[in-house]
Short mmCIF file of C-alpha atoms in Angstrom, two decimals:
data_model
loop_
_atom_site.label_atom_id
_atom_site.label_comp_id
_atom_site.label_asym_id
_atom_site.label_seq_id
_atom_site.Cartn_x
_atom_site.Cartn_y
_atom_site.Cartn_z
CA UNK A 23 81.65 92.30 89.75
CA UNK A 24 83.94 91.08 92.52
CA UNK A 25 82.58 87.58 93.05
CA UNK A 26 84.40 85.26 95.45
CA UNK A 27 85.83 83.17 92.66
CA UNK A 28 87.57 80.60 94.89
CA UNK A 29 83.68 79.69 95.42
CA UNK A 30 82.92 79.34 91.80
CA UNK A 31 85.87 77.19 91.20
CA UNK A 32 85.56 74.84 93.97
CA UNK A 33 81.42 74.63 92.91
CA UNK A 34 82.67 73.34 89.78
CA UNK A 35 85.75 70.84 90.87
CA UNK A 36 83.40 69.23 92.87
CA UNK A 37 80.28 69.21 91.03
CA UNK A 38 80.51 65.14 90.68
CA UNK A 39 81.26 64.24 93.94
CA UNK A 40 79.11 62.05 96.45
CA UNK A 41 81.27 60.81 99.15
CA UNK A 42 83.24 63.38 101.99
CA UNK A 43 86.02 64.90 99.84
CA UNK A 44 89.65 65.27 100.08
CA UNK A 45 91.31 67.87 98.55
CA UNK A 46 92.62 66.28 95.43
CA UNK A 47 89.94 66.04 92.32
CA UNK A 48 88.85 63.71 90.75
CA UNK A 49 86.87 63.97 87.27
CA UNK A 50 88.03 67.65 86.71
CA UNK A 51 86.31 69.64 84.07
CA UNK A 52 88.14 72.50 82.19
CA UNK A 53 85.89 75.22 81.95
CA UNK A 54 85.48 79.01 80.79
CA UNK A 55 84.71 81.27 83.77
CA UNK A 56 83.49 84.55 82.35
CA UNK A 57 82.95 87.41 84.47
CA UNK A 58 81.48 90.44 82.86
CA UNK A 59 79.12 93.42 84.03
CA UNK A 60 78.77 96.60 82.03
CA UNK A 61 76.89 99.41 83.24
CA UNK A 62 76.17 103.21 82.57
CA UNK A 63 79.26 104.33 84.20
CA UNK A 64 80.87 106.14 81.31
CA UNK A 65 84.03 104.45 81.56
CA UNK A 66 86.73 101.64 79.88
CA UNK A 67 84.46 98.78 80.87
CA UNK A 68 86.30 95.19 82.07
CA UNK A 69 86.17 91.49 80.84
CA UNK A 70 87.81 88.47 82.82
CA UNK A 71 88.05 85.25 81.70
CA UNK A 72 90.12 82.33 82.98
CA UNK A 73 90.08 78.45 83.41
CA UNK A 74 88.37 76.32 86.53
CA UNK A 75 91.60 74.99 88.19
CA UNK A 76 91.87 71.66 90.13
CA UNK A 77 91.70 71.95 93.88
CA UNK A 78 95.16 71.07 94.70
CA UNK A 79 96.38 74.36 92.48
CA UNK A 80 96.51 77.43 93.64
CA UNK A 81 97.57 79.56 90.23
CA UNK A 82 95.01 81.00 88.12
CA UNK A 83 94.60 79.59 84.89
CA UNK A 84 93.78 82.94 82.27
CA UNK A 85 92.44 82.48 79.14
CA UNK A 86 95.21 84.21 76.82
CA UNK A 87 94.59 85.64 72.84
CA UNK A 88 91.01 86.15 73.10
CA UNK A 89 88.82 88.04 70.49
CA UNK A 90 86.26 90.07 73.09
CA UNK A 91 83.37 92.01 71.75
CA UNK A 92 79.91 94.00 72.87
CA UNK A 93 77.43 94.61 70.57
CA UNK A 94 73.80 95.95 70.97
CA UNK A 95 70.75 95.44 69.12
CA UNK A 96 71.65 98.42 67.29
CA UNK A 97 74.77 97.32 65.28
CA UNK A 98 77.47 99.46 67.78
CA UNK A 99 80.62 97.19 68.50
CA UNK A 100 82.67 97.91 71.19
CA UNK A 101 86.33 95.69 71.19
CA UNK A 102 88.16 94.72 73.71
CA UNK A 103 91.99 94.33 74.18
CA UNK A 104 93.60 92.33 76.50
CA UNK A 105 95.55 93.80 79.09
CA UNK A 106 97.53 92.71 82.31
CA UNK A 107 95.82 89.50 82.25
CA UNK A 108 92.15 90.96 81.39
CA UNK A 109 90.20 92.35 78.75
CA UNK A 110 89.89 95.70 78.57
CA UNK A 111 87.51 98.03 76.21
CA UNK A 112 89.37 100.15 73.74
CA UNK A 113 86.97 102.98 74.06
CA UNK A 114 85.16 104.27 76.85
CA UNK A 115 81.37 103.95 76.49
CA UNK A 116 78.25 103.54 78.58
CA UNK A 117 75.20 101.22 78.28
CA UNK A 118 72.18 103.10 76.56
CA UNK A 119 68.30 103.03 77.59
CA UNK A 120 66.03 100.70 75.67
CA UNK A 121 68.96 98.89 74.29
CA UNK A 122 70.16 95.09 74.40
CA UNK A 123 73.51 94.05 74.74
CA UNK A 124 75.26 90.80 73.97
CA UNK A 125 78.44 89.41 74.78
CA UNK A 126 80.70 87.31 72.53
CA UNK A 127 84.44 85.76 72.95
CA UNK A 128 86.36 83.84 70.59
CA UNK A 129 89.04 81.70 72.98
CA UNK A 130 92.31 80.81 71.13
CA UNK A 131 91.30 77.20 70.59
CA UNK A 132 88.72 78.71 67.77
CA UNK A 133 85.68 78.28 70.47
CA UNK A 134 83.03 80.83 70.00
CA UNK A 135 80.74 82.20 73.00
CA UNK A 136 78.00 84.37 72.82
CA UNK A 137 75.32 85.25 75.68
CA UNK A 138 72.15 85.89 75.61
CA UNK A 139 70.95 89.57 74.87
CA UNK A 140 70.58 91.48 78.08
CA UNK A 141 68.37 94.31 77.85
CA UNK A 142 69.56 97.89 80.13
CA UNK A 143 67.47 98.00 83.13
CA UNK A 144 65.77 101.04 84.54
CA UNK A 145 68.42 103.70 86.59
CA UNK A 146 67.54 104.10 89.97
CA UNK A 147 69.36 106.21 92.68
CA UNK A 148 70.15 105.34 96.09
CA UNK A 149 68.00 107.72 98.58
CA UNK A 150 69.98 106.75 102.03
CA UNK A 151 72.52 105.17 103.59
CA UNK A 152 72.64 104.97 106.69
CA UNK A 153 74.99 103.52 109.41
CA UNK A 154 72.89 102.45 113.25
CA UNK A 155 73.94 100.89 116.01
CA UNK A 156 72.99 97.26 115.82
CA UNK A 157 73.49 93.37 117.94
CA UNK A 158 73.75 91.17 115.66
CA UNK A 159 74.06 87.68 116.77
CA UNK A 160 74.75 88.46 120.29
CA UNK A 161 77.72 91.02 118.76
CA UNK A 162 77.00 94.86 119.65
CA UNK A 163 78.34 96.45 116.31
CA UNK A 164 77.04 99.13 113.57
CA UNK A 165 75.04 98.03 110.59
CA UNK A 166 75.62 100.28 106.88
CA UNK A 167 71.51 100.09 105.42
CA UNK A 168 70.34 101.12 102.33
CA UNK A 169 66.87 102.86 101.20
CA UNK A 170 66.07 102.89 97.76
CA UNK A 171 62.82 103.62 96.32
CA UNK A 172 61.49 103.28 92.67
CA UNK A 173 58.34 105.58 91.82
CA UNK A 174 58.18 103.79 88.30
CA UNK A 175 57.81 100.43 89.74
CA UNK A 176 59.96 99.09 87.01
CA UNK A 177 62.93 97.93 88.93
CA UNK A 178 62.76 94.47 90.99
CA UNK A 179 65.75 93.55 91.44
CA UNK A 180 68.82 94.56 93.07
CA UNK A 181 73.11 93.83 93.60
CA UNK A 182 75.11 95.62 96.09
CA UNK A 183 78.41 96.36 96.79
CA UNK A 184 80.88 98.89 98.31
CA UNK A 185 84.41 100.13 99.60
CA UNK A 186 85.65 100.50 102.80
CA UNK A 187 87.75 103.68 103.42
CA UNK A 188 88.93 103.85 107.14
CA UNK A 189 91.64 106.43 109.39
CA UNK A 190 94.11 104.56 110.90
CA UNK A 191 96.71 105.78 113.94
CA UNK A 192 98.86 103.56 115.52
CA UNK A 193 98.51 103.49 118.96
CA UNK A 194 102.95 103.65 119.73
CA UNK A 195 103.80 106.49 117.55
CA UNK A 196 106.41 108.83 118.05
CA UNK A 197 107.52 112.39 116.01
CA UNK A 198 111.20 111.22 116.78
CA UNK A 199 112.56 108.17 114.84
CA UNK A 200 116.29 106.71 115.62
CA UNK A 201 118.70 105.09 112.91
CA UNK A 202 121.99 103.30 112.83
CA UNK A 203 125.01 105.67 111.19
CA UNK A 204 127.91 104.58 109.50
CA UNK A 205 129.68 104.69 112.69
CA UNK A 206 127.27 102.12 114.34
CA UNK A 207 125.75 104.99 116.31
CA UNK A 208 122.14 105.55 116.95
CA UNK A 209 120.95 109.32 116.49
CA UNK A 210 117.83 110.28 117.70
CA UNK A 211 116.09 112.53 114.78
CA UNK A 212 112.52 114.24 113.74
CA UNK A 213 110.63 112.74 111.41
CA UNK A 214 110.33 114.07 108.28
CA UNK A 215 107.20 112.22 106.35
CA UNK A 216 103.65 111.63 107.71
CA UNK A 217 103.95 107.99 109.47
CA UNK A 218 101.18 108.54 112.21
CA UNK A 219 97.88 109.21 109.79
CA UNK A 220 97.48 106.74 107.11
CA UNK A 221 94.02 105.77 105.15
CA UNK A 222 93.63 101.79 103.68
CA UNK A 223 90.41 101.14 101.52
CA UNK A 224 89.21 97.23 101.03
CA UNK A 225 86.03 95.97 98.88
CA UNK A 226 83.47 93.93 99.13
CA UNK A 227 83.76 90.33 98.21
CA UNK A 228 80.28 89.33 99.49
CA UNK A 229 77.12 89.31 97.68
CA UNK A 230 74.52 91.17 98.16
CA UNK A 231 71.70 90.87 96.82
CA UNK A 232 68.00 91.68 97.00
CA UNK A 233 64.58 92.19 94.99
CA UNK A 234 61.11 93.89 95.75
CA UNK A 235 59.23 91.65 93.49
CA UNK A 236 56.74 90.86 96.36
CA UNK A 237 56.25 94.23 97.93
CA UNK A 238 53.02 96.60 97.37
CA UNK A 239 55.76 99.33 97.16
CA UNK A 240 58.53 99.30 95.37
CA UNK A 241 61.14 100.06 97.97
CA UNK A 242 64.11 99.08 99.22
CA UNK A 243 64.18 99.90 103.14
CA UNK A 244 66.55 99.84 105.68
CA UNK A 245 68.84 96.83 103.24
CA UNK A 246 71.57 95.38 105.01
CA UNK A 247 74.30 95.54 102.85
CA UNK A 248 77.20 95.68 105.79
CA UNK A 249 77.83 95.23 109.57
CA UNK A 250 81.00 95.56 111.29
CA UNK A 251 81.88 94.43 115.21
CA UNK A 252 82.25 97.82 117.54
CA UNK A 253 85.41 95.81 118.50
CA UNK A 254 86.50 96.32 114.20
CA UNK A 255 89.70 98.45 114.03
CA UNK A 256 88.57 99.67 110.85
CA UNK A 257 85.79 102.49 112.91
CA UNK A 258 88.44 102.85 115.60
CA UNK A 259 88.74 106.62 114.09
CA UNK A 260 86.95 107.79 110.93
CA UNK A 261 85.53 105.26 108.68
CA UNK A 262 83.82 106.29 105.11
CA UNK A 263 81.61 103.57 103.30
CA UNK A 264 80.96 103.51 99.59
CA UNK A 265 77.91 101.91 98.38
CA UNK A 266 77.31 100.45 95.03
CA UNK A 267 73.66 99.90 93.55
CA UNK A 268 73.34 97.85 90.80
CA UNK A 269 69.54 97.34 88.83
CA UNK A 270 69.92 94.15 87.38
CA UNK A 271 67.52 91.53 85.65
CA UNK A 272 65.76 88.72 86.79
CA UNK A 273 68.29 86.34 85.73
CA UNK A 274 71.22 87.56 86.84
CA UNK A 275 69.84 88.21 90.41
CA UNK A 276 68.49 84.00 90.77
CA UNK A 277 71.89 83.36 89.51
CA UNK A 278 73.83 85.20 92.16
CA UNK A 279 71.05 84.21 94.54
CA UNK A 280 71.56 80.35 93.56
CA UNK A 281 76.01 80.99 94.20
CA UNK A 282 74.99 82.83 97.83
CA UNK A 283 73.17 80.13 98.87
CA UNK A 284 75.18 77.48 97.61
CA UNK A 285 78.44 79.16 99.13
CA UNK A 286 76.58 79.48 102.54
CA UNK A 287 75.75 76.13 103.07
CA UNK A 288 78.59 75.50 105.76
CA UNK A 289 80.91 73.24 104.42
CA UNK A 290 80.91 73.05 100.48
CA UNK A 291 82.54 69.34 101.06
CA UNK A 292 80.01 67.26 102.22
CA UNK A 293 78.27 64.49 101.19
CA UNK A 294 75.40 66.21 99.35
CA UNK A 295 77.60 68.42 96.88
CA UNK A 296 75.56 71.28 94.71
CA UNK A 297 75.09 71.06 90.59
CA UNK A 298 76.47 73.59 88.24
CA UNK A 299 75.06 76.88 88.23
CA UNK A 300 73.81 77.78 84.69
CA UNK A 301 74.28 81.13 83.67
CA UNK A 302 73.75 83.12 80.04
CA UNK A 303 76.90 82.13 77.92
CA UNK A 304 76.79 79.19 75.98
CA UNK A 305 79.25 77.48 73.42
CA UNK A 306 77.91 78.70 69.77
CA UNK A 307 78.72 74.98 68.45
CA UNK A 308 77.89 72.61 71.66
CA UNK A 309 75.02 74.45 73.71
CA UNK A 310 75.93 71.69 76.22
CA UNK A 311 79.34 72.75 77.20
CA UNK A 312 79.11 74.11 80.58
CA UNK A 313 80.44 77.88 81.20
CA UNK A 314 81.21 79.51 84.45
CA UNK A 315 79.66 82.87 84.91
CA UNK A 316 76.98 85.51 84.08
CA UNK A 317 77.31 88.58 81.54
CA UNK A 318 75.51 91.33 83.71
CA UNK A 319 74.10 94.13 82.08
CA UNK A 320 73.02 96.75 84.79
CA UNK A 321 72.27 100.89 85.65
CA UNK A 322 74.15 102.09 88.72
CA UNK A 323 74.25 104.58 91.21
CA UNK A 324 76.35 105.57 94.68
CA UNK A 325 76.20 107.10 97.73
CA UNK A 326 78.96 107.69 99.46
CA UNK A 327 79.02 108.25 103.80
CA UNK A 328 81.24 108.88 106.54
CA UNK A 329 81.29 108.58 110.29
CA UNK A 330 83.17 108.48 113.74
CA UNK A 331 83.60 106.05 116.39
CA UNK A 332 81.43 108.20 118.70
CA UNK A 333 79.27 109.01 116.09
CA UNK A 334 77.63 105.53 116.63
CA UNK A 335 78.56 104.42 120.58
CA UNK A 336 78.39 108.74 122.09
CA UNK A 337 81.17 109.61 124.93
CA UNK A 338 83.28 106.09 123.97
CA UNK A 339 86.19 105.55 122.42
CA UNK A 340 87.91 102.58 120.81
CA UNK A 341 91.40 101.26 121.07
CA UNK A 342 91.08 98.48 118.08
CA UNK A 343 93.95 98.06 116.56
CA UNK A 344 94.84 95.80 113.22
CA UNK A 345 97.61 94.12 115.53
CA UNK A 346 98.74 92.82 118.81
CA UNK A 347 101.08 95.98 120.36
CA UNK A 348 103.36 96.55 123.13
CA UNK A 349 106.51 97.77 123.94
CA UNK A 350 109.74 96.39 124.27
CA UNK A 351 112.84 97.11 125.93
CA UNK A 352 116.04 96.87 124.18
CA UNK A 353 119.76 97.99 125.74
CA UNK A 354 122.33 100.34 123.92
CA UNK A 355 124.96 99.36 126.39
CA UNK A 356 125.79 95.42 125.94
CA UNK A 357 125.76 93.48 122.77
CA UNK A 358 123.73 90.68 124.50
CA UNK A 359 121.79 91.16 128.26
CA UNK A 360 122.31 88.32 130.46
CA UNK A 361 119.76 85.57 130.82
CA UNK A 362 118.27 86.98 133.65
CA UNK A 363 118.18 90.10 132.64
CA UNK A 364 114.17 91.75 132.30
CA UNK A 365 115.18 93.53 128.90
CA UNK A 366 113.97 92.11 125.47
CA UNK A 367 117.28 92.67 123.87
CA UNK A 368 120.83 94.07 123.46
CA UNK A 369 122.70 96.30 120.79
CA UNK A 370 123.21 93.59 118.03
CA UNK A 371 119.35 92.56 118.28
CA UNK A 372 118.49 96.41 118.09
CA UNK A 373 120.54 97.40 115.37
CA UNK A 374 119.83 94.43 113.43
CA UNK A 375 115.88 95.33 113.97
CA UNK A 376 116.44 99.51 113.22
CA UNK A 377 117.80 98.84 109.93
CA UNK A 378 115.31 95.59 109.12
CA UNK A 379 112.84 98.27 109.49
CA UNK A 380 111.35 95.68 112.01
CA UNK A 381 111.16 98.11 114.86
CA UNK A 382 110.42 101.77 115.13
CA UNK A 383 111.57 104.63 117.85
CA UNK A 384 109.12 105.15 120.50
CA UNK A 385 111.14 106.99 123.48
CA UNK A 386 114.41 106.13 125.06
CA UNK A 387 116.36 107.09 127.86
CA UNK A 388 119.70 108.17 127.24
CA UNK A 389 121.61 107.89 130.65
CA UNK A 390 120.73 104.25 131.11
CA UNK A 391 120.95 103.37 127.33
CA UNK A 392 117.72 101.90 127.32
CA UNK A 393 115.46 102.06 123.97
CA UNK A 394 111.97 101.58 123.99
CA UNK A 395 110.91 100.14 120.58
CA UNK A 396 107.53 98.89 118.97
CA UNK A 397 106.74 96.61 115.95
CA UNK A 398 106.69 98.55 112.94
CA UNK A 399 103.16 98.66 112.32
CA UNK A 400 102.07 99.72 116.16
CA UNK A 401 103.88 103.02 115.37
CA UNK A 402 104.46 103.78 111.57
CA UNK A 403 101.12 103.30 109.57
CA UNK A 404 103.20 103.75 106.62
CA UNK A 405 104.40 100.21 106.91
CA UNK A 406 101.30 98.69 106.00
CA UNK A 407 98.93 101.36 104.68
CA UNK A 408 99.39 104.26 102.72
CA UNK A 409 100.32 108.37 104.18
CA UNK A 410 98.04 109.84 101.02
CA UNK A 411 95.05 111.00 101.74
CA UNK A 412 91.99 110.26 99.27
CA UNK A 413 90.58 113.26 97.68
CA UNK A 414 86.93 112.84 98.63
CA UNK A 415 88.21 112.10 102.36
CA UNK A 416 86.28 114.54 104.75
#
């Protein structure tokens, strides 16, 4: 899963701390961080493992040469091979029902760590999700809910996440672009690829979780699992939401539970600091050793919706935007205006901006030589999103 790491590792540099904290650490412990969830997505599955890092670095610390392994109660192995700084499964394979799984790494000191068998939980699909109009601490915004309901009242506890897919137009684009020609002239032209519709995706990097374990009925209603500000550029146009279930076990859900809370509690560096957070994996030779993470076995299922701006707030509109836009005004005429002059710019500060791709064409007017020119990213999308639409986009 996609845990906020940074959380994790700052939990642990500062697990022996009493007094307000600078950032520098003191009695820094080296330890495995292990973060592993397979599921019954028929797929390559993933293993991560790196090294806690003092506070004062900021590069990650992998754990290199590793023998990785899976095996269930039943005697199947499944290997993994490290690539691009992970471990990855050499075969595809998905987690079976009424089976246990256990994880076990050999780093390239000669440590050996196994976790505890985790058994595969109950599948469970996602009935709705939903997207209403919600205020949320005084902030008017819409809120992406989840309904889930178990008939076989054998699944308590739950993990979320999801992508964000959203339509994005920026708000100065033109058809026409203008370059800079060998003979330091600037020609006018058509564009020829898509620069005004682009789609960006992001993922969660919350967590988000919740259980039933108290409820008469087993149901998850109307779950929380997102909100966004109507003032968010992402629902400016068409926004698409991906939802993740996950059905995981007791354990795992008190241990992300335990890391939510923990990472909530306003400012991490205060004088009451939090203890380690134990999770399944242990050192085969020295029980004691602390490691970093949970080995999640869970059954998943997704929904996937979509939705407009008006969708949620009828007969408005939005004019969000990822950046601060206007135009400005730049002269073909003179290399340099005069001080006094109202224009942004001259010819050398234009052409030097046209072919720093720092500026884009957004109309000009040729008898008086004057270009009007936006930031890249207020009228080309391209320049920090992507021109290809997804293939489930609708």
């Amino acid at each position: 899963m996609k845990l906020k790491q940074y959380i994790v590792l700052i939990l642990i540099a500062i697990v022996s701390c009493t007094e307000p904290y600078e950032l520098q650490t003191e009695n820094f412990e080296d330890l495995l961080v292990v973060e592993a969830t397979i599921t019954n997505e028929y797929k390559k599955h993933v293993v991560k493992l790196s090294h806690t890092i003092p506070l004062e670095e900021t590069t990650p610390s992998i754990e290199h040469g590793a023998n990785v392994k899976i095996i269930s109660n039943t005697g199947l192995e499944f290997h993994f091979s490290e690539v691009e700084d992970q471990y990855v499964s050499d075969q595809e394979f998905q987690i079976e029902s009424g089976l246990d799984y256990t994880l076990q790494i050999q780093t390239s000191n000669g440590k050996t760590y196994i976790s505890t068998p985790e058994k595969t939980p109950t599948a469970i699909g996602i009935d709705e999700v939903n997207a209403i109009q919600e205020t949320k601490d005084t902030v008017l915004g819409v809120a992406i809910k989840v309904t889930s309901s178990d008939p076989s009242n054998t699944a308590k506890f739950y993990r979320y996440e999801y992508t964000e897919t959203y339509k994005i137009i920026p708000p100065y684009w033109s058809p026409n672009k203008v370059e800079v020609n060998a003979n330091d002239e600037l020609i006018v032209s058509p564009r020829t690829t898509e620069t005004r519709v682009c789609f960006s995706s992001k993922e969660s990097n919350s967590i988000n979780v919740t259980t039933t374990e108290d409820q008469s009925e087993n149901t998850v209603f109307n779950f929380n699992v997102h909100f966004l500000s109507k003032e968010d550029p992402k629902i400016t146009n068409r926004y698409s939401i991906l939802v993740k279930q996950y059905i995981i076990s007791s354990e795992a859900y008190n241990f992300y539970k335990t890391l939510k809370t923990l990472s909530s509690n306003g400012s991490l560096l205060s004088q009451v600091q939090p203890g380690f957070i134990v999770g399944n994996i242990t050192n085969t030779n020295n029980p004691e050793e602390k490691v970093v993470g949970f080995f999640e076995v869970s059954t998943v299922s997704e929904k996937r919706i979509f939705f407009n701006f008006d969708d949620i707030f009828p007969n408005e509109t939005s004019s969000s935007y990822f950046y601060d836009c206007g135009i400005q005004d730049y002269t073909s005429l003179v290399d340099f205006p005069s001080p006094n002059s109202p224009l942004f710019g001259g010819r050398v500060d234009l052409f030097y901006f046209i072919r720093n791709n720092e500026i884009v064409y957004y109309d000009h007017h040729p008898t008086s030589g004057l270009y009007l020119m936006v930031y890249s990213y207020c009228g080309d999308c391209t320049s920090f999103s992507s021109n290809v639409q997804p293939d489930f986009w609708q």
